[in-house]
Structure formats: structure tokens, C-alpha cells
Coordinates of C-alpha atoms in Angstrom, one line a residue:
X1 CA 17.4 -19.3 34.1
X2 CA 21.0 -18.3 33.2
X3 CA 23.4 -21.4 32.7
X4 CA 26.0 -19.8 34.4
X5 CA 24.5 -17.8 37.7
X6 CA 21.9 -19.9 37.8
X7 CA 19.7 -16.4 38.0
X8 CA 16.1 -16.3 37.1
X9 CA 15.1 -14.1 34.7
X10 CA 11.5 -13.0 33.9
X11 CA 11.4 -12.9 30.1
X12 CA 9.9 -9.9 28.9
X13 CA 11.2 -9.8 25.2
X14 CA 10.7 -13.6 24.2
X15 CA 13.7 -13.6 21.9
X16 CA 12.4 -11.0 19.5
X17 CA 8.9 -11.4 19.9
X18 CA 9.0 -14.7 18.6
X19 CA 8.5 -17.1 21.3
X20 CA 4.7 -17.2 22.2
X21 CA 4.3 -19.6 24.8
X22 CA 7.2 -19.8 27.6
X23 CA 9.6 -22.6 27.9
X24 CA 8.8 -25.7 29.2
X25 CA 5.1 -25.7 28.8
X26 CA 2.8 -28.8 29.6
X27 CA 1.7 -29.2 26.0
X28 CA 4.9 -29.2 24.5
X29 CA 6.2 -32.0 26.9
X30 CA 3.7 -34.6 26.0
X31 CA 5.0 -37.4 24.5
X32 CA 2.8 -38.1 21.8
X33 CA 3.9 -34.5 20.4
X34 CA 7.6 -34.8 21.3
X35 CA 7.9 -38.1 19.0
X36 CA 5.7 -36.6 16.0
X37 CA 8.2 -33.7 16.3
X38 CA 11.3 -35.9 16.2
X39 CA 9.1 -37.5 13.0
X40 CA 9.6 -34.1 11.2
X41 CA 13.2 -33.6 12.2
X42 CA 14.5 -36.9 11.1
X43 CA 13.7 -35.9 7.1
X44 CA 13.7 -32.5 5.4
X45 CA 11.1 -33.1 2.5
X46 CA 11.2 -30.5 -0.2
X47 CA 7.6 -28.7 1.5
X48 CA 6.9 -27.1 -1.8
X49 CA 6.3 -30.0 -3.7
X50 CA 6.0 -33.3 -1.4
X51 CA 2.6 -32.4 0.9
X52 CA 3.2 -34.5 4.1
X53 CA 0.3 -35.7 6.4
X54 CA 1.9 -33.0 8.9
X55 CA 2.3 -30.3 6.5
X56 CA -1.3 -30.9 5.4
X57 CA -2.5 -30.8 8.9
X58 CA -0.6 -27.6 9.9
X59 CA -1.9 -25.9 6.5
X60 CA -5.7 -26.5 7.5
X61 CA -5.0 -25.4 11.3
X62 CA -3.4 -22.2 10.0
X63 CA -6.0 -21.5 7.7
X64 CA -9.0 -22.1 9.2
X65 CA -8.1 -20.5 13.0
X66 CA -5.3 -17.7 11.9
X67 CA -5.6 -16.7 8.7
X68 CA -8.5 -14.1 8.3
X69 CA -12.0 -15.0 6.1
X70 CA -11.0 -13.5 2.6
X71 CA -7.3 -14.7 2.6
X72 CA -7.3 -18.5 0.5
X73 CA -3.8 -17.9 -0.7
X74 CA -0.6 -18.8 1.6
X75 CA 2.8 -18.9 0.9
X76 CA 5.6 -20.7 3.1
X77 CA 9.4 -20.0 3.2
X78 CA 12.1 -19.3 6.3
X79 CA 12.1 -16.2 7.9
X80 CA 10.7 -13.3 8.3
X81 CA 12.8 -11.4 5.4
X82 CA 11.9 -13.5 2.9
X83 CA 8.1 -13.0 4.0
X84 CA 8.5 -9.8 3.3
X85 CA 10.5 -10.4 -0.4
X86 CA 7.9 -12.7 -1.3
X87 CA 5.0 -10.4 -0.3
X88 CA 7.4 -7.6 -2.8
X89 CA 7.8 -10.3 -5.4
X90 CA 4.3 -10.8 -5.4
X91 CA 3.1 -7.3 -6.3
X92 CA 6.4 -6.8 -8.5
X93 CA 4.4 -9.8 -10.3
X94 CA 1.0 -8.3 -10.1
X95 CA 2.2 -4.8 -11.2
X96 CA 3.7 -5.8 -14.1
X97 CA 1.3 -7.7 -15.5
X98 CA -1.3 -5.4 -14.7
X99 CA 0.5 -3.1 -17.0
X100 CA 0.8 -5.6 -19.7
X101 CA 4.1 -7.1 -18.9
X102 CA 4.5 -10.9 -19.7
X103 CA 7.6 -13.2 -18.7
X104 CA 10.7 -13.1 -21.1
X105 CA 9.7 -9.1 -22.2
X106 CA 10.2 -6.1 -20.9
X107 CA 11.9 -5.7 -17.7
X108 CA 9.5 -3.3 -15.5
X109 CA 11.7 -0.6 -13.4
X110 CA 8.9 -1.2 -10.4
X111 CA 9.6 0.7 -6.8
X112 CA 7.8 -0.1 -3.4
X113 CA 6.4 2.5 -1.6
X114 CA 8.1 2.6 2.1
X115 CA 8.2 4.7 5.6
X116 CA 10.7 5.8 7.6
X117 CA 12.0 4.1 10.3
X118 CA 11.2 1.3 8.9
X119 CA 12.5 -2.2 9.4
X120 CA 11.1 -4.8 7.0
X121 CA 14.9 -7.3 6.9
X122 CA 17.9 -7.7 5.7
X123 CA 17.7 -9.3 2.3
X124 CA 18.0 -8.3 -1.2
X125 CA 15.1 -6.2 -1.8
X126 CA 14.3 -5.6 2.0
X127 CA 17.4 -4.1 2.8
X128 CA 16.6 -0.9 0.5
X129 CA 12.9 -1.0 2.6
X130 CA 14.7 -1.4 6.1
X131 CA 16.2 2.4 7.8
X132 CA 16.4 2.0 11.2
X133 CA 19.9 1.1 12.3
X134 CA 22.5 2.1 9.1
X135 CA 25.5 -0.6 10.5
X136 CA 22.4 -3.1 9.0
X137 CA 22.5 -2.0 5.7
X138 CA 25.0 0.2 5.0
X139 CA 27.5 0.1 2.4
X140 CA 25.4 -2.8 0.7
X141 CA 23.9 -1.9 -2.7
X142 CA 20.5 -0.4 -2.8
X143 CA 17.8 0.4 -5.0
X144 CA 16.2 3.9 -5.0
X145 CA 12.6 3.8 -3.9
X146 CA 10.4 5.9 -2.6
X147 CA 10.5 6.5 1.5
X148 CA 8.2 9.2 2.9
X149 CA 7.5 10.3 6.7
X150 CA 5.9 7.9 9.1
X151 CA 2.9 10.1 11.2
X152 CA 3.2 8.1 14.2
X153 CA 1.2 9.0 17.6
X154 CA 2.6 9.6 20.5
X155 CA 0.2 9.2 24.0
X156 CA 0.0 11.3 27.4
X157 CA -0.5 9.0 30.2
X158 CA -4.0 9.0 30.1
X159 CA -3.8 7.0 27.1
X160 CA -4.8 10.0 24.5
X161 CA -3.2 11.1 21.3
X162 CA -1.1 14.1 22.7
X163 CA 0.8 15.1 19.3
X164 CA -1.1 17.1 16.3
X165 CA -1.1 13.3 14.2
X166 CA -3.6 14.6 11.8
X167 CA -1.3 17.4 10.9
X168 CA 1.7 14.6 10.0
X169 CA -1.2 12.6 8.7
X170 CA -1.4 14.9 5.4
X171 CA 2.1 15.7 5.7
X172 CA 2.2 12.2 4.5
X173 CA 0.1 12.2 2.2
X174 CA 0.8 14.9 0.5
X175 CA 4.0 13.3 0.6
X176 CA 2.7 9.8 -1.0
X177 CA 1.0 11.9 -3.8
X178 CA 4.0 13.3 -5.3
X179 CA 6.2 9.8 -5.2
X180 CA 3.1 8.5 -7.2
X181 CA 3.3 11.8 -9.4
X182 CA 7.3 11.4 -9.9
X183 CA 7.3 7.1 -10.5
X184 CA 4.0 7.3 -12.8
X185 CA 2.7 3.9 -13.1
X186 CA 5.7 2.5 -11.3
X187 CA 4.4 2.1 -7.8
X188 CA 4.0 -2.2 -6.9
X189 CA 3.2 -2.2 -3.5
X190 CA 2.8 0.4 -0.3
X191 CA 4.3 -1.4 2.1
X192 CA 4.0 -0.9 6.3
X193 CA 4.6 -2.4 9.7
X194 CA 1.0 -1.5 11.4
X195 CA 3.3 -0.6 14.0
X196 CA 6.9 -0.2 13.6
X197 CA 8.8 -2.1 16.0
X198 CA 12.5 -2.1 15.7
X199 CA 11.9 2.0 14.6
X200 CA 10.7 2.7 17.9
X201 CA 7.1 1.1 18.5
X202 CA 5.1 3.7 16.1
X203 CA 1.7 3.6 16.3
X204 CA -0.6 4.6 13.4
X205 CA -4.5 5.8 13.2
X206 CA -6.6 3.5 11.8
X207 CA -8.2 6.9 9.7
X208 CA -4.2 7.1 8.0
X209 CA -4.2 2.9 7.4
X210 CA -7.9 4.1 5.7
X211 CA -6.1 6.9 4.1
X212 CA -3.7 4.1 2.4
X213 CA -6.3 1.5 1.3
X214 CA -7.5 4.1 -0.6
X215 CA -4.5 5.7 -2.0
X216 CA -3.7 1.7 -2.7
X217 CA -7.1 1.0 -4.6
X218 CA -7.1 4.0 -7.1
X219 CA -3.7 3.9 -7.7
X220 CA -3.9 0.4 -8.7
X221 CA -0.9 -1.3 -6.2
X222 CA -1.4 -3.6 -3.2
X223 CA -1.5 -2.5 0.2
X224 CA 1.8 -5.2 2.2
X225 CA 0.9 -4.9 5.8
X226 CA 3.9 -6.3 7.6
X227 CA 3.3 -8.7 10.4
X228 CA 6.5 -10.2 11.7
X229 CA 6.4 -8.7 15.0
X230 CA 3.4 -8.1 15.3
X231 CA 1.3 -10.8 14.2
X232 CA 0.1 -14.6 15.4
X233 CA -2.1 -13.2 18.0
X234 CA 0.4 -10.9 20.2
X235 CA -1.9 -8.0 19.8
X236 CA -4.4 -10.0 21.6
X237 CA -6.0 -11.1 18.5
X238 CA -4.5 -12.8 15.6
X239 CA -3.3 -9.8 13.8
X240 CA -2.8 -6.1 14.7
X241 CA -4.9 -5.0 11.9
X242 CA -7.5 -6.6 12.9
X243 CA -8.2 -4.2 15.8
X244 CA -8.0 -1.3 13.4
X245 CA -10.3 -2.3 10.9
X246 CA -8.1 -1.7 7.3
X247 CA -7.9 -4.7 5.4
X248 CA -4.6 -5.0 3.2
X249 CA -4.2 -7.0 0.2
X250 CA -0.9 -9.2 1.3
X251 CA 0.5 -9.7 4.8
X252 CA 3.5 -11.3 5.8
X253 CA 4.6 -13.0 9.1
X254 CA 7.4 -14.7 10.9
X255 CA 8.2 -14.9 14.6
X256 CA 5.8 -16.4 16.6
X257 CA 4.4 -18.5 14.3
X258 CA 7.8 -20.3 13.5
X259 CA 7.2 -20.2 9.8
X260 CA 7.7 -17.8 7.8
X261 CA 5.2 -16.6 5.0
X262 CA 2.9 -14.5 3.6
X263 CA -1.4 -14.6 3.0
X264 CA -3.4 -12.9 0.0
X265 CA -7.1 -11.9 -0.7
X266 CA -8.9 -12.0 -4.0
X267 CA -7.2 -8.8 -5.3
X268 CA -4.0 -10.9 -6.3
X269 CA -6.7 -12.6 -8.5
X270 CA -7.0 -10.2 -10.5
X271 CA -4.0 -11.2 -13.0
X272 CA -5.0 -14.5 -14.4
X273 CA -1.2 -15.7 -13.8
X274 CA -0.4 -14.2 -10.8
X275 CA 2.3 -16.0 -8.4
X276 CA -0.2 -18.5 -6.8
X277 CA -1.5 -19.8 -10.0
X278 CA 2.0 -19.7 -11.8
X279 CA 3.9 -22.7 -10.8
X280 CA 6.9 -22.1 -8.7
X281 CA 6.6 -18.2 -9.4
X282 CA 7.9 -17.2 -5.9
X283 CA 9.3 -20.8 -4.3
X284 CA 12.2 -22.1 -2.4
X285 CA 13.8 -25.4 -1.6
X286 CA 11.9 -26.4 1.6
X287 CA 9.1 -24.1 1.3
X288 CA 9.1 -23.5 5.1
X289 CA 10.6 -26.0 7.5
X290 CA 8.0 -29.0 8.7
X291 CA 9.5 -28.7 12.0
X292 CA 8.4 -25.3 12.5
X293 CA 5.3 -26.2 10.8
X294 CA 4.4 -29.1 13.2
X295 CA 5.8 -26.6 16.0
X296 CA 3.3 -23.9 15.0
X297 CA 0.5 -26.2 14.7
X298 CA 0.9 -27.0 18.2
X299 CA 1.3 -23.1 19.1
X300 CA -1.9 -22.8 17.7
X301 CA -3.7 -25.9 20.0
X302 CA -2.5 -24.2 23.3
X303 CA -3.5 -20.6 22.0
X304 CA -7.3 -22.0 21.2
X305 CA -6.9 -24.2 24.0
X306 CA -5.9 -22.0 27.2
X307 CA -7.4 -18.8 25.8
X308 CA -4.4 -16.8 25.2
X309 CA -5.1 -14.4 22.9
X310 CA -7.4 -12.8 25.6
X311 CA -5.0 -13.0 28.6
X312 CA -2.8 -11.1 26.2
X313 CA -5.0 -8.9 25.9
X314 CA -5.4 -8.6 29.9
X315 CA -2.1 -8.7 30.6
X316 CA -1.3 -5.8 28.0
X317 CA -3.8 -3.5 29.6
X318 CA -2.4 -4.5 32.6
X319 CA 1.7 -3.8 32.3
X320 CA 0.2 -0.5 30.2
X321 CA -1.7 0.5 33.3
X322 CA 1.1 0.2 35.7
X323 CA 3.6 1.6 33.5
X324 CA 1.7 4.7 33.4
X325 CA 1.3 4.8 37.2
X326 CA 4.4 4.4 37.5
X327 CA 5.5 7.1 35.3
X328 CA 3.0 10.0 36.6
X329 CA 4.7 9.6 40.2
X330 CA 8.4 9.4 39.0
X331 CA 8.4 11.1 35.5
X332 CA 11.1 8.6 34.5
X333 CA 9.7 8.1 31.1
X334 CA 7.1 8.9 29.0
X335 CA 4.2 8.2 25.9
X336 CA 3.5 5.0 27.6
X337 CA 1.8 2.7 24.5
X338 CA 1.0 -0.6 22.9
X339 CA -1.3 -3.5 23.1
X340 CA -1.3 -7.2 24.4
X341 CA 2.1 -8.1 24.2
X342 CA 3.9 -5.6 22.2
X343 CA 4.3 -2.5 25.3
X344 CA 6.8 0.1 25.3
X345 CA 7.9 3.5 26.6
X346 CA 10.0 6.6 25.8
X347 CA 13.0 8.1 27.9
X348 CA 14.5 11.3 27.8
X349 CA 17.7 10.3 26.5
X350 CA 19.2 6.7 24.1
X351 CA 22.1 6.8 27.3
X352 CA 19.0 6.8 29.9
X353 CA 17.0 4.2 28.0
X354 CA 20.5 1.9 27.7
X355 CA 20.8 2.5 31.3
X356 CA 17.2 1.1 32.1
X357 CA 17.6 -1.3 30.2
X358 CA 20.5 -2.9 31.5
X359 CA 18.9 -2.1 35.1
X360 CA 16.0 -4.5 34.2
X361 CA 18.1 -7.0 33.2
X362 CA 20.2 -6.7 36.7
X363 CA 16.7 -7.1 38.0
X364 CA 16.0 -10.3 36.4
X365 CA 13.5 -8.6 33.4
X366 CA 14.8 -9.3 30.3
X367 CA 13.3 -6.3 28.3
X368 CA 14.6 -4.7 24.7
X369 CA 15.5 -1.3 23.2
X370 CA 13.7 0.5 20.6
X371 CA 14.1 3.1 18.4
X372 CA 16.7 6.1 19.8
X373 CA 15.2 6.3 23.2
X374 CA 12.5 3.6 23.9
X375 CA 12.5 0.0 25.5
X376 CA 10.0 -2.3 24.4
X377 CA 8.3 -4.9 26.2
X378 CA 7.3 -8.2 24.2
X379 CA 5.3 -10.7 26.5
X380 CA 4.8 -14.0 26.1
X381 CA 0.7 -14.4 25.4
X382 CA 1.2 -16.9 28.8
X383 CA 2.2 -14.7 31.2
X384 CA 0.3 -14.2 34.2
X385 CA -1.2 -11.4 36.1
X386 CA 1.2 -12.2 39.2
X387 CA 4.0 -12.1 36.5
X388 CA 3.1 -8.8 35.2
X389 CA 2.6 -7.0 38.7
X390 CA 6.5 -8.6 39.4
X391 CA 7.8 -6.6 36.6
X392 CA 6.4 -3.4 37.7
X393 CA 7.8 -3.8 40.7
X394 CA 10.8 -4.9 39.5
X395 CA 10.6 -2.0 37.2
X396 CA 10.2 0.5 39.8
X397 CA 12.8 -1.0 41.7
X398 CA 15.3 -0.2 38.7
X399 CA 14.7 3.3 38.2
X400 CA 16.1 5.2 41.2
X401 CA 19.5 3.2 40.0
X402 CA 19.1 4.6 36.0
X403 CA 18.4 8.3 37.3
X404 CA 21.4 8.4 40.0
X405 CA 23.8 6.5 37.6

């Protein structure tokens, strides 16, 4: 509801994808979870060294109902950038002493390998990974890494691959092979959104994700999927990659699940004193914040608790569905994709799509851009079936306004 007009708005971008379960929800309210969380907020213990009862608790809930079977390593820390620098630090670590580098000798001149359109933060080493908007990162100091195409699918409104992917697919590649040819041995990390979300909600086959692993595991560097808008169930489960079946080595998340971080399998292992066995490595202050952390814990009670990871999933198909109906009888947009939450569309022009947008919002759907000419939808996992059929409608409503404007 807007403090001001008092207008209600149906949120449909949950304040960057990272607000999972609507405002003023039951389970939040209770008062045996409002006073732990004033607990948390009344200190702010050093996380990294002094494990609290709620800390502990939050670890074990995250570990044993969203973190995947093969992933014992977890690192905590603010935000979704330093997820990501963390994740980079990690296999800047890995690399180097998988060539023989120890601390206090030779500085390694180690790259990441990165896509375009990409948008991975705005920190020190993510802001030479990020592309999408320049006023984010322009004019401050870069490094020079490799950046090759990103072979993203675009759908007819059936739902099919219309665009020749496979083609772009070993465009790619090919591409990938010579930055690996051209930095040797110099190649920490490829790193990738499993769906790009500020660059314009980019799809990618699970065959090219396949195509990396491998590239990944004989060229000897991790395989970073990034997860800040994507993960903590908004695809329906509790990561995107999940649904296409490509394990990475490292992921890192932020958003939804409050706390920022990052989560490792068994390949990290294999340097004796990689960043989880060296102490304080990769660290920070706080390590995370335990109010997020006692925040997230309860995020993860009313998931498991209500189901919402499979309403996301209905609710997705759903708004995907009617978005396409919607578009074969007006033709006001187009390549109508996504899953669970994370929905969006294409217009003809960025003026049309800026247009819509600010149509919706009239409307009372709160909705964001994406890319040059898309808007993205991202749903809270609660939302309802009633909910979703008021958007359409509200959506529909909109669009006879954007073309006559």
C-alpha cells in the first residue's frame, strides 16, 4: 500500500527478487519469533568467530533443507556482491595453488571467464564481470578478462526454442576455446548467472551448462554458477540449476535468503589449504548478519511449511500461460519465458517496454525492466492463483494505453 495515496499495489517484483514471502505474513507476526528476532538485533556478534545458538540453528536449517547433497562447505558475508567476490576469491585461491603457488610467492595474474550481458555486482572484482548497464561501472578501474557471447534462447508462444541456439551454442564455444588458448593456464573460474536477470532474463540449454562442466573439468577451473536472483527456491525448487541437471562446483546467493554467501562441493578439496580449511582465507567482520540469518531461518519454516516452492511453480506456469494468451491475441509483446517466479517478456521497442511498465504500475502491478526491451516479473513464492489471474487482467488492461500512448 503506498503511504501517500493509500493505493494498493500488487507486488510483482518483490524489491529485486528478494522478498520471498509478502508482507505481513502470519508466521512472521508470532510473538515467540518477533522477540527471538529483537534477540539478534540487540548485539552484532562477530558471526565468523563467536557461533551463537541462532547462528548454529540457522546453519543446520540451511544445510540440511537448501543446500544441495554434495555441498558441506558454506560461506557467509552481506550481499549478493561479495557472494559473488568470495566465490572469485575462492577459485583465485584454488587456481593458484593448483599451479603450485603458495602464500607470500608469486603473485598469479589469474582471469575469470565471464558472458555478456552479464551482471554479477558492483564491487572490486565484480564490477570488471558485470556489463549490463555502463553508468554502473563506468569510469571505475577494471581488470581485463575474458568476456565471450551469451547463446541465450529465445521462445515462440508455444513455449519452443524459436532461434537457431545450437548455432550460438558453438559460436561460444569456439569462443571459450580461444580465451583458454590466449590466458594458458590462467583461467580461475567460468563464471554464469543460469539465467541472466538484470541482462534481459536469458535463458540457457541445459546441453551448453553441460558443454561448460566439461570445458570446466579438463581445463582444470571451477564452474561459479551465480544464484542471487535466482536462487532460494524462486524457480520452484531451491535452485535454478537444479531443473537443468549441471552441477557447478561453487554457487553463490543473496536476495531471498537474506544472507549473503556462497556453497562448495568436494572439488574445492582438492588443494589441501584451500579457503575453507585456511583460517580466515576469505572472511569479514560479521560474517553475515544474525538478523538475516534468524530471518532466513524462518523463510525457510514457512517455505517447508505452506509448500511454496510448488505454488511457485503453479503460479509460474500460470502467469506464463496467460501471458502468452495474452500476447497471440494482441501481439503486444513477445518470447514469453521463465519459470516459478522469475517471468518475463520482450517488446518491440526499450520506449514501449518503459511505457508498459509505468502502465502496470498505474494499474497497481508493480513489475521491473530488463535488459533493452523486456519487463520482468518476480513473484513472491506466496502468491495466489486469484492473485495471478488479477495481474493478467490488470495486464491486459494496461496495454491498449502503452500502444496508443
Amino acid at each position: 500500500v503506498d503511504g501517500v495515496t493509500g493505493k494498493e499495489n500488487l507486488d510483482m517484483f518483490t524489491c529485486f527478487a528478494s522478498w520471498p514471502v509478502g508482507y505481513n505474513h502470519p508466521m512472521m507476526q508470532e510473538e515467540a519469533f518477533s522477540k527471538k528476532l529483537l534477540v539478534a538485533a540487540e548485539n552484532n556478534p562477530a558471526n565468523s568467530d563467536l557461533y551463537t545458538g541462532m547462528m548454529a540453528e540457522f546453519v543446520e536449517a540451511f544445510a540440511s533443507k537448501v543446500t544441495p547433497d554434495g555441498y558441506d562447505h558454506h560461506f557467509w558475508v552481506a550481499g549478493g556482491a561479495l557472494a559473488v567476490e568470495n566465490a572469485m576469491k575462492a577459485a583465485f585461491d584454488w587456481k593458484a595453488r593448483k599451479l603450485g603457488l603458495s602464500v607470500g610467492g608469486e603473485e598469479p595474474d589469474l582471469v575469470v571467464l565471464h558472458f555478456k550481458d552479464a551482471f554479477h555486482g558492483r564491487s572490486g572484482y565484480t564490477m570488471t564481470v558485470t556489463n549490463t548497464d555502463p553508468n554502473k561501472v563506468a569510469l571505475f578501474p577494471k581488470f581485463c578478462w575474458p568476456r565471450v557471447s551469451n547463446p541465450y534462447c529465445e521462445f515462440d508462444l508455444d513455449g519452443n526454442i524459436s532461434n537457431d541456439v545450437a548455432a550460438a551454442e558453438a559460436a561460444t564455444m569456439a569462443e571459450i576455446d580461444l580465451a583458454f588458448e590466449q590466458f594458458e593456464n590462467r583461467i580461475a573460474c567460468i563464471l554464469i548467472e543460469p539465467m541472466q536477470g538484470e541482462g534481459g532474463d536469458r535463458h540457457f540449454r541445459p546441453e551448453f551448462l553441460k558443454e561448460l562442466r566439461r570445458v570446466a573439468d579438463e581445463r582444470e577451473a571451477l564452474l561459479i554458477f551465480d544464484e542471487v536472483q535466482t536462487g532460494f527456491f524462486g524457480s520452484g525448487k531451491a535452485w535454478l540449476w537444479e531443473h537443468k541437471g549441471v552441477a557447478p562446483d561453487i554457487v553463490s546467493f543473496s536476495k531471498k535468503s537474506q544472507v549473503g554467501g556462497l556453497y562448495a562441493n568436494s572439488r574445492i578439496d582438492e588443494v589441501e589449504d584451500n579457503v575453507f580449511a585456511k583460517s580466515s582465507r576469505i572472511n569479514s567482520t560479521w560474517g553475515g548478519n544474525l538478523v538475516d540469518m534468524v530471518r532466513c531461518h524462518r523463510f525457510i519454516d514457512i517455505i517447508e511449511e505452506e509448500s511454496l516452492a510448488d505454488n511457485i511453480h503453479a503460479r509460474g506456469e500460470q502467469l506464463l500461460q496467460g501471458l502468452r494468451s495474452i500476447a497471440k491475441e494482441t501481439g503486444a509483446f513477445h518470447d514469453v519465458r521463465g519459470i516459478g517466479s522469475l517471468i518475463a517478456f520482450t517488446m518491440e521497442t526499450g520506449e514501449l517496454r518503459d511505457k508498459a511498465v509505468a502502465a502496470f504500475q498505474e494499474r497497481g502491478v508493480l513489475a521491473l525492466t530488463s535488459g533493452e526491451n523486456s519487463v520482468r516479473f518476480r513473484m513472491p513464492l506466496v502468491i495466489t492463483a486469484e492473485e495471478v489471474d488479477g495481474a493478467l487482467e490488470r495486464i491486459n488492461d494496461a496495454l491498449p494505453i502503452v500502444a496508443g500512448a
